[in-house]
CSV table of C-alpha atoms in Angstrom, one decimal:
chain,number,residue,atom,x,y,z
A,24,UNK,CA,11.2,-27.6,23.0
A,25,UNK,CA,10.0,-23.6,23.3
A,26,UNK,CA,6.7,-23.2,24.8
A,27,UNK,CA,4.8,-20.3,23.3
A,28,UNK,CA,1.7,-19.6,25.8
A,29,UNK,CA,-1.3,-19.4,24.3
A,30,UNK,CA,0.1,-20.2,21.2
A,31,UNK,CA,0.4,-23.6,18.6
A,32,UNK,CA,3.6,-24.4,17.4
A,33,UNK,CA,3.5,-24.8,13.8
A,34,UNK,CA,3.3,-28.3,12.7
A,35,UNK,CA,5.2,-29.6,9.6
A,36,UNK,CA,5.6,-32.4,7.5
A,37,UNK,CA,9.1,-34.0,6.2
A,38,UNK,CA,9.0,-34.4,2.2
A,39,UNK,CA,12.9,-35.8,0.5
A,40,UNK,CA,14.6,-34.0,3.2
A,41,UNK,CA,12.6,-30.5,3.3
A,42,UNK,CA,10.5,-29.7,6.1
A,43,UNK,CA,6.8,-28.7,4.8
A,44,UNK,CA,4.9,-25.8,7.2
A,45,UNK,CA,2.0,-23.9,6.3
A,46,UNK,CA,1.1,-20.4,6.9
A,47,UNK,CA,-2.4,-18.8,6.0
A,48,UNK,CA,-2.7,-15.1,6.5
A,49,UNK,CA,-6.3,-14.4,7.3
A,50,UNK,CA,-8.7,-12.1,9.7
A,51,UNK,CA,-8.8,-13.3,12.7
A,52,UNK,CA,-10.7,-12.7,16.2
A,53,UNK,CA,-9.0,-12.8,19.1
A,54,UNK,CA,-9.8,-12.9,22.8
A,55,UNK,CA,-7.8,-10.0,24.0
A,56,UNK,CA,-9.8,-10.3,27.6
A,57,UNK,CA,-12.7,-12.6,28.6
A,58,UNK,CA,-15.6,-11.1,26.4
A,59,UNK,CA,-13.6,-8.4,24.8
A,60,UNK,CA,-12.8,-9.7,21.1
A,61,UNK,CA,-10.5,-7.9,18.3
A,62,UNK,CA,-11.2,-8.2,14.8
A,63,UNK,CA,-7.4,-8.4,13.3
A,64,UNK,CA,-5.3,-10.1,11.1
A,65,UNK,CA,-3.1,-13.3,12.1
A,66,UNK,CA,-2.0,-16.4,10.7
A,67,UNK,CA,-3.5,-19.9,11.2
A,68,UNK,CA,-6.3,-18.2,13.0
A,69,UNK,CA,-4.2,-16.7,15.6
A,70,UNK,CA,-2.7,-13.2,16.7
A,71,UNK,CA,0.3,-13.6,16.7
A,72,UNK,CA,0.5,-16.9,14.3
A,73,UNK,CA,2.0,-19.9,15.6
A,74,UNK,CA,5.7,-20.6,16.6
A,75,UNK,CA,7.6,-22.2,13.8
A,76,UNK,CA,10.8,-24.1,15.7
A,77,UNK,CA,13.3,-25.2,13.1
A,78,UNK,CA,17.0,-26.5,13.4
A,79,UNK,CA,20.3,-25.4,11.9
A,80,UNK,CA,20.7,-27.2,8.9
A,81,UNK,CA,17.1,-27.7,7.9
A,82,UNK,CA,15.6,-27.2,4.6
A,83,UNK,CA,12.4,-25.9,4.9
A,84,UNK,CA,9.3,-24.9,2.8
A,85,UNK,CA,6.6,-22.6,4.0
A,86,UNK,CA,3.6,-21.9,2.1
A,87,UNK,CA,2.0,-19.2,2.5
A,88,UNK,CA,-1.7,-18.9,1.5
A,89,UNK,CA,-3.5,-15.2,1.2
A,90,UNK,CA,-6.9,-15.3,2.8
A,91,UNK,CA,-7.0,-11.7,3.2
A,92,UNK,CA,-8.9,-9.0,0.9
A,93,UNK,CA,-5.1,-7.5,0.0
A,94,UNK,CA,-2.1,-8.7,-1.1
A,95,UNK,CA,0.5,-9.4,1.8
A,96,UNK,CA,4.3,-10.8,1.7
A,97,UNK,CA,6.3,-12.6,4.9
A,98,UNK,CA,9.7,-11.0,6.1
A,99,UNK,CA,12.0,-13.9,7.9
A,100,UNK,CA,13.4,-11.0,10.7
A,101,UNK,CA,16.8,-11.7,11.3
A,102,UNK,CA,17.4,-14.9,8.8
A,103,UNK,CA,20.2,-14.9,6.4
A,104,UNK,CA,18.7,-16.0,3.3
A,105,UNK,CA,18.6,-15.2,-0.4
A,106,UNK,CA,17.5,-12.2,-2.0
A,107,UNK,CA,14.7,-13.7,-3.4
A,108,UNK,CA,13.1,-15.3,0.0
A,109,UNK,CA,12.9,-12.1,2.0
A,110,UNK,CA,9.9,-10.8,1.4
A,111,UNK,CA,10.1,-7.2,1.1
A,112,UNK,CA,8.4,-7.4,-2.5
A,113,UNK,CA,8.7,-3.5,-3.5
A,114,UNK,CA,12.3,-3.4,-3.4
A,115,UNK,CA,13.3,-7.3,-3.6
A,116,UNK,CA,12.9,-9.6,-6.5
A,117,UNK,CA,10.3,-11.5,-4.6
A,118,UNK,CA,6.2,-11.8,-5.4
A,119,UNK,CA,3.6,-10.2,-3.9
A,120,UNK,CA,0.8,-12.7,-2.6
A,121,UNK,CA,-2.0,-11.9,-3.9
A,122,UNK,CA,-5.6,-12.3,-2.5
A,123,UNK,CA,-6.4,-16.1,-2.9
A,124,UNK,CA,-2.9,-17.2,-3.7
A,125,UNK,CA,0.1,-18.6,-2.3
A,126,UNK,CA,3.8,-18.5,-2.4
A,127,UNK,CA,6.4,-21.2,-1.2
A,128,UNK,CA,8.9,-19.1,0.6
A,129,UNK,CA,11.9,-22.1,1.1
A,130,UNK,CA,15.5,-21.8,2.1
A,131,UNK,CA,17.9,-23.2,4.3
A,132,UNK,CA,18.4,-22.8,7.6
A,133,UNK,CA,21.8,-21.4,8.2
A,134,UNK,CA,21.6,-18.9,11.5
A,135,UNK,CA,23.2,-20.9,14.5
A,136,UNK,CA,20.3,-21.4,17.3
A,137,UNK,CA,18.4,-18.2,18.4
A,138,UNK,CA,14.9,-16.1,18.3
A,139,UNK,CA,13.7,-14.6,15.0
A,140,UNK,CA,10.1,-13.4,13.9
A,141,UNK,CA,8.3,-13.6,10.7
A,142,UNK,CA,6.0,-10.7,9.9
A,143,UNK,CA,4.3,-8.7,7.3
A,144,UNK,CA,6.2,-6.8,5.0
A,145,UNK,CA,3.9,-4.9,2.6
A,146,UNK,CA,1.9,-1.9,3.3
A,147,UNK,CA,3.1,-2.2,7.1
A,148,UNK,CA,1.6,0.6,8.6
A,149,UNK,CA,-2.0,-1.3,8.5
A,150,UNK,CA,-1.0,-5.0,8.4
A,151,UNK,CA,1.8,-5.1,11.0
A,152,UNK,CA,-0.6,-3.2,13.3
A,153,UNK,CA,-3.3,-5.8,12.4
A,154,UNK,CA,-1.7,-8.3,13.9
A,155,UNK,CA,0.5,-10.1,11.2
A,156,UNK,CA,3.6,-11.5,13.2
A,157,UNK,CA,4.8,-14.6,14.5
A,158,UNK,CA,7.7,-16.3,16.3
A,159,UNK,CA,10.5,-18.2,14.7
A,160,UNK,CA,13.0,-20.0,17.1
A,161,UNK,CA,15.8,-21.9,15.9
A,162,UNK,CA,16.5,-24.8,18.4
A,163,UNK,CA,19.9,-25.8,19.4
A,164,UNK,CA,20.4,-29.4,18.0
A,165,UNK,CA,22.6,-30.5,21.2
A,166,UNK,CA,19.6,-30.1,23.2
A,167,UNK,CA,18.9,-26.8,25.7
A,168,UNK,CA,20.8,-26.8,29.5
A,169,UNK,CA,17.1,-24.6,30.4
A,170,UNK,CA,14.9,-26.5,32.5
A,171,UNK,CA,11.8,-24.1,31.0
A,172,UNK,CA,11.9,-22.1,27.3
A,173,UNK,CA,9.4,-19.8,26.9
A,174,UNK,CA,8.7,-17.5,23.8
A,175,UNK,CA,6.7,-14.0,24.4
A,176,UNK,CA,5.7,-11.9,21.6
A,177,UNK,CA,5.2,-8.3,22.5
A,178,UNK,CA,2.4,-6.6,20.8
A,179,UNK,CA,-0.4,-3.5,20.7
A,180,UNK,CA,-3.5,-2.4,19.5
A,181,UNK,CA,-5.9,0.7,19.1
A,182,UNK,CA,-9.6,-0.2,19.1
A,183,UNK,CA,-12.4,1.7,17.6
A,184,UNK,CA,-15.7,2.3,19.6
A,185,UNK,CA,-14.3,1.8,22.9
A,186,UNK,CA,-13.9,4.9,25.2
A,187,UNK,CA,-11.0,5.4,27.3
A,188,UNK,CA,-11.4,4.2,30.6
A,189,UNK,CA,-14.1,1.8,30.1
A,190,UNK,CA,-14.4,-2.5,29.6
A,191,UNK,CA,-17.0,-3.5,28.0
A,192,UNK,CA,-17.7,-6.9,26.0
A,193,UNK,CA,-18.0,-7.3,22.4
A,194,UNK,CA,-16.0,-7.7,19.3
A,195,UNK,CA,-14.3,-4.5,18.0
A,196,UNK,CA,-12.3,-3.4,14.7
A,197,UNK,CA,-8.9,-2.7,15.1
A,198,UNK,CA,-7.8,0.8,13.9
A,199,UNK,CA,-4.1,-0.4,12.8
A,200,UNK,CA,-3.5,4.0,11.6
A,201,UNK,CA,-3.9,5.3,15.1
A,202,UNK,CA,-1.0,5.8,17.7
A,203,UNK,CA,-3.4,5.6,20.4
A,204,UNK,CA,-3.1,2.2,21.5
A,205,UNK,CA,-4.9,0.8,24.7
A,206,UNK,CA,-4.6,-2.6,24.5
A,207,UNK,CA,-0.4,-4.2,25.2
A,208,UNK,CA,-0.8,-8.2,24.8
A,209,UNK,CA,1.7,-11.0,25.6
A,210,UNK,CA,1.4,-13.5,23.2
A,211,UNK,CA,-2.2,-12.0,22.0
A,212,UNK,CA,-3.9,-11.7,26.0
A,213,UNK,CA,-4.1,-9.1,28.3
A,214,UNK,CA,-3.4,-9.8,31.9
A,215,UNK,CA,-5.3,-11.2,33.7
A,216,UNK,CA,-6.4,-13.5,30.7
A,217,UNK,CA,-2.4,-13.8,29.9
A,218,UNK,CA,-1.2,-17.4,30.6
A,219,UNK,CA,1.5,-17.9,33.7
A,220,UNK,CA,4.8,-19.1,33.2
A,221,UNK,CA,5.0,-22.0,35.7
A,222,UNK,CA,8.6,-22.9,37.4
A,223,UNK,CA,9.5,-25.1,40.0
A,224,UNK,CA,12.1,-24.1,43.0
A,225,UNK,CA,16.0,-24.4,41.6
A,226,UNK,CA,15.1,-24.7,37.5
A,227,UNK,CA,16.6,-22.6,35.5
A,228,UNK,CA,15.1,-20.5,33.1
A,229,UNK,CA,14.7,-18.8,29.5
A,230,UNK,CA,12.2,-15.9,28.0
A,231,UNK,CA,12.4,-15.1,25.0
A,232,UNK,CA,11.2,-12.1,24.0
A,233,UNK,CA,10.2,-10.3,20.8
A,234,UNK,CA,8.9,-7.3,19.6
A,235,UNK,CA,7.4,-6.9,16.0
A,236,UNK,CA,5.4,-3.8,16.6
A,237,UNK,CA,5.4,0.3,17.3
A,238,UNK,CA,6.9,0.8,20.8
A,239,UNK,CA,9.8,-0.2,23.0
A,240,UNK,CA,8.3,-2.1,26.1
A,241,UNK,CA,10.7,-2.1,29.0
A,242,UNK,CA,10.3,-5.7,30.3
A,243,UNK,CA,11.0,-5.9,34.2
A,244,UNK,CA,11.2,-8.8,36.4
A,245,UNK,CA,10.3,-8.9,40.0
A,246,UNK,CA,12.2,-11.0,42.5
A,247,UNK,CA,14.9,-11.9,40.5
A,248,UNK,CA,18.1,-11.1,38.6
A,249,UNK,CA,18.3,-12.1,34.8
A,250,UNK,CA,21.0,-12.4,32.6
A,251,UNK,CA,20.9,-11.3,28.9
A,252,UNK,CA,22.5,-14.3,27.0
A,253,UNK,CA,21.4,-13.1,23.3
A,254,UNK,CA,20.4,-10.1,21.3
A,255,UNK,CA,18.6,-10.7,18.1
A,256,UNK,CA,19.1,-14.5,17.6
A,257,UNK,CA,22.5,-13.8,18.4
A,258,UNK,CA,24.3,-15.5,21.5
A,259,UNK,CA,26.3,-13.0,23.4
A,260,UNK,CA,29.5,-14.1,24.7
A,261,UNK,CA,30.7,-14.5,28.3
A,262,UNK,CA,32.2,-10.9,28.7
A,263,UNK,CA,29.5,-9.0,26.7
A,264,UNK,CA,26.3,-10.7,29.1
A,265,UNK,CA,24.7,-7.8,31.2
A,266,UNK,CA,23.0,-9.1,35.2
A,267,UNK,CA,19.6,-6.7,34.9
A,268,UNK,CA,16.0,-7.2,35.9
A,269,UNK,CA,14.7,-4.7,33.1
A,270,UNK,CA,15.6,-4.8,29.6
A,271,UNK,CA,14.2,-2.6,26.8
A,272,UNK,CA,12.8,-4.6,23.9
A,273,UNK,CA,12.8,-2.0,20.8
A,274,UNK,CA,10.8,-2.6,17.5
A,275,UNK,CA,12.3,-5.0,15.7
A,276,UNK,CA,14.2,-6.6,18.4
A,277,UNK,CA,14.9,-10.0,20.5
A,278,UNK,CA,16.2,-10.9,23.3
A,279,UNK,CA,17.1,-14.0,25.1
A,280,UNK,CA,16.9,-13.8,29.3
A,281,UNK,CA,18.0,-16.5,31.7
A,282,UNK,CA,17.4,-16.6,35.6
A,283,UNK,CA,17.7,-19.2,38.2
A,284,UNK,CA,13.9,-19.8,40.0
A,285,UNK,CA,15.5,-19.6,43.8
A,286,UNK,CA,12.7,-17.0,45.0
A,287,UNK,CA,9.3,-18.9,45.4
A,288,UNK,CA,6.2,-16.8,45.3
A,289,UNK,CA,4.3,-15.4,42.1
A,290,UNK,CA,5.9,-12.6,40.6
A,291,UNK,CA,5.3,-10.3,37.9
A,292,UNK,CA,6.8,-10.3,34.7
A,293,UNK,CA,5.7,-7.1,32.9
A,294,UNK,CA,6.8,-3.7,30.5
A,295,UNK,CA,7.0,-1.1,32.8
A,296,UNK,CA,5.9,1.7,31.0
A,297,UNK,CA,2.6,2.2,33.4
A,298,UNK,CA,0.2,3.1,30.5
A,299,UNK,CA,1.2,-0.5,29.0
A,300,UNK,CA,0.2,-2.3,32.3
A,301,UNK,CA,-3.3,-1.1,32.2
A,302,UNK,CA,-6.2,-2.1,30.1
A,303,UNK,CA,-7.5,0.9,27.8
A,304,UNK,CA,-6.6,3.1,30.6
A,305,UNK,CA,-8.5,1.3,33.8
A,306,UNK,CA,-7.4,1.3,37.5
A,307,UNK,CA,-6.8,-2.2,37.9
A,308,UNK,CA,-3.7,-4.2,36.6
A,309,UNK,CA,-3.7,-5.2,33.4
A,310,UNK,CA,-1.9,-5.3,29.4
A,311,UNK,CA,1.6,-6.4,28.5
A,312,UNK,CA,1.8,-8.4,32.1
A,313,UNK,CA,2.2,-12.2,33.0
A,314,UNK,CA,3.1,-13.9,36.3
A,315,UNK,CA,6.2,-16.2,37.1
A,316,UNK,CA,4.2,-18.7,39.1
A,317,UNK,CA,6.2,-21.0,41.4
A,318,UNK,CA,4.8,-24.6,41.7
A,319,UNK,CA,5.5,-27.2,44.2
A,320,UNK,CA,7.7,-30.0,43.4
A,321,UNK,CA,11.3,-31.2,44.8
A,322,UNK,CA,14.0,-28.4,45.0
A,323,UNK,CA,16.7,-28.5,43.0
A,324,UNK,CA,18.9,-26.4,45.2
A,325,UNK,CA,19.6,-25.8,48.1
A,326,UNK,CA,19.0,-22.2,47.6
A,327,UNK,CA,14.9,-23.3,47.9
A,328,UNK,CA,15.2,-25.7,51.2
C-alpha cells in the first residue's frame, strides 16, 4: 500500500464487482503552517484530495459531488479511458457538473501499475490554483518490492492580505489568478509542518512525485543517489533509468524515484528553487521541504552496520 503523508486514502464500497468511490469538491480550509490557514477548494475536506488506489483490471465508479459555488469537472490525468469520462466538458462529451449536482465517472483501469493524478479541468486558471487536485495510484497486483512507498503532491499558493516576509497566524483567502506565489507545499503542508518520511537503514524506498500546478520543481534528495524508475505512470526499462539526486518535476508530470536507505541521519528532500524552500520569503527553512528520517531498527544491509 502507498502512504500519502497528511492525506487519507479514499475508501470504496464493492457492489456487483465495481469499486464505488465518492469525491466531494468543496471549499476547504487547510493549515499550511501552525496557525496559518488558507481558504481554498479541495476534495473531501482536504487540499490536495485523498489518494485513490486501484489495481489494473478494476472497474471503478467515482461519484463526484459539486459543493462549490460554480460548475466543475474532474480529469483523470494519464489514464486511458473513454472520451466521455475524461472530464473536459468544453471539448469532450463529458458533462459539466453544476453546483449541487453530481456525476458518476466510471471506467475500467487499463493502465499498468503507476502514479497518476486527478484534477479539475474547468476554469482551470482559477480552480486548479485553488487546490483542486489529488493522487491516483495504480498498484501492482503482485505486490511491491519496496519497503516504503510514499506519494507526494507538489502545489503552490498565492494568498491575499499577507505582506511578503511576514508570517502571521490567521485564515487567508487564496488568490488563484496571481503569479506571486508565496507558499509551496508537499501534500498540502509547508515545512516545518510537513510530515517526515520514516525509513530504517537498509530499506528500499520509493517516492512518487506529482505536480498538477503552475511551476516546475527540481526535487533534491540529500545524502543519497536515487534511480528514476517511472515517468507519468510508465515504468522505465533498465536501460532508460537514470541515477540522480535531483529531478525536475514539471507541471503535469509524475516521477517515481527509488533509493536504498543506506546513510543514517535526517536528510532533506526539497525543491531546490530557493524561493520554494521558504515560507513567504522569510529566512527560516520552509516551503516545499521535508525530511527522510531514519528510525532505529535492525539493519537490513551491511552498509548500515
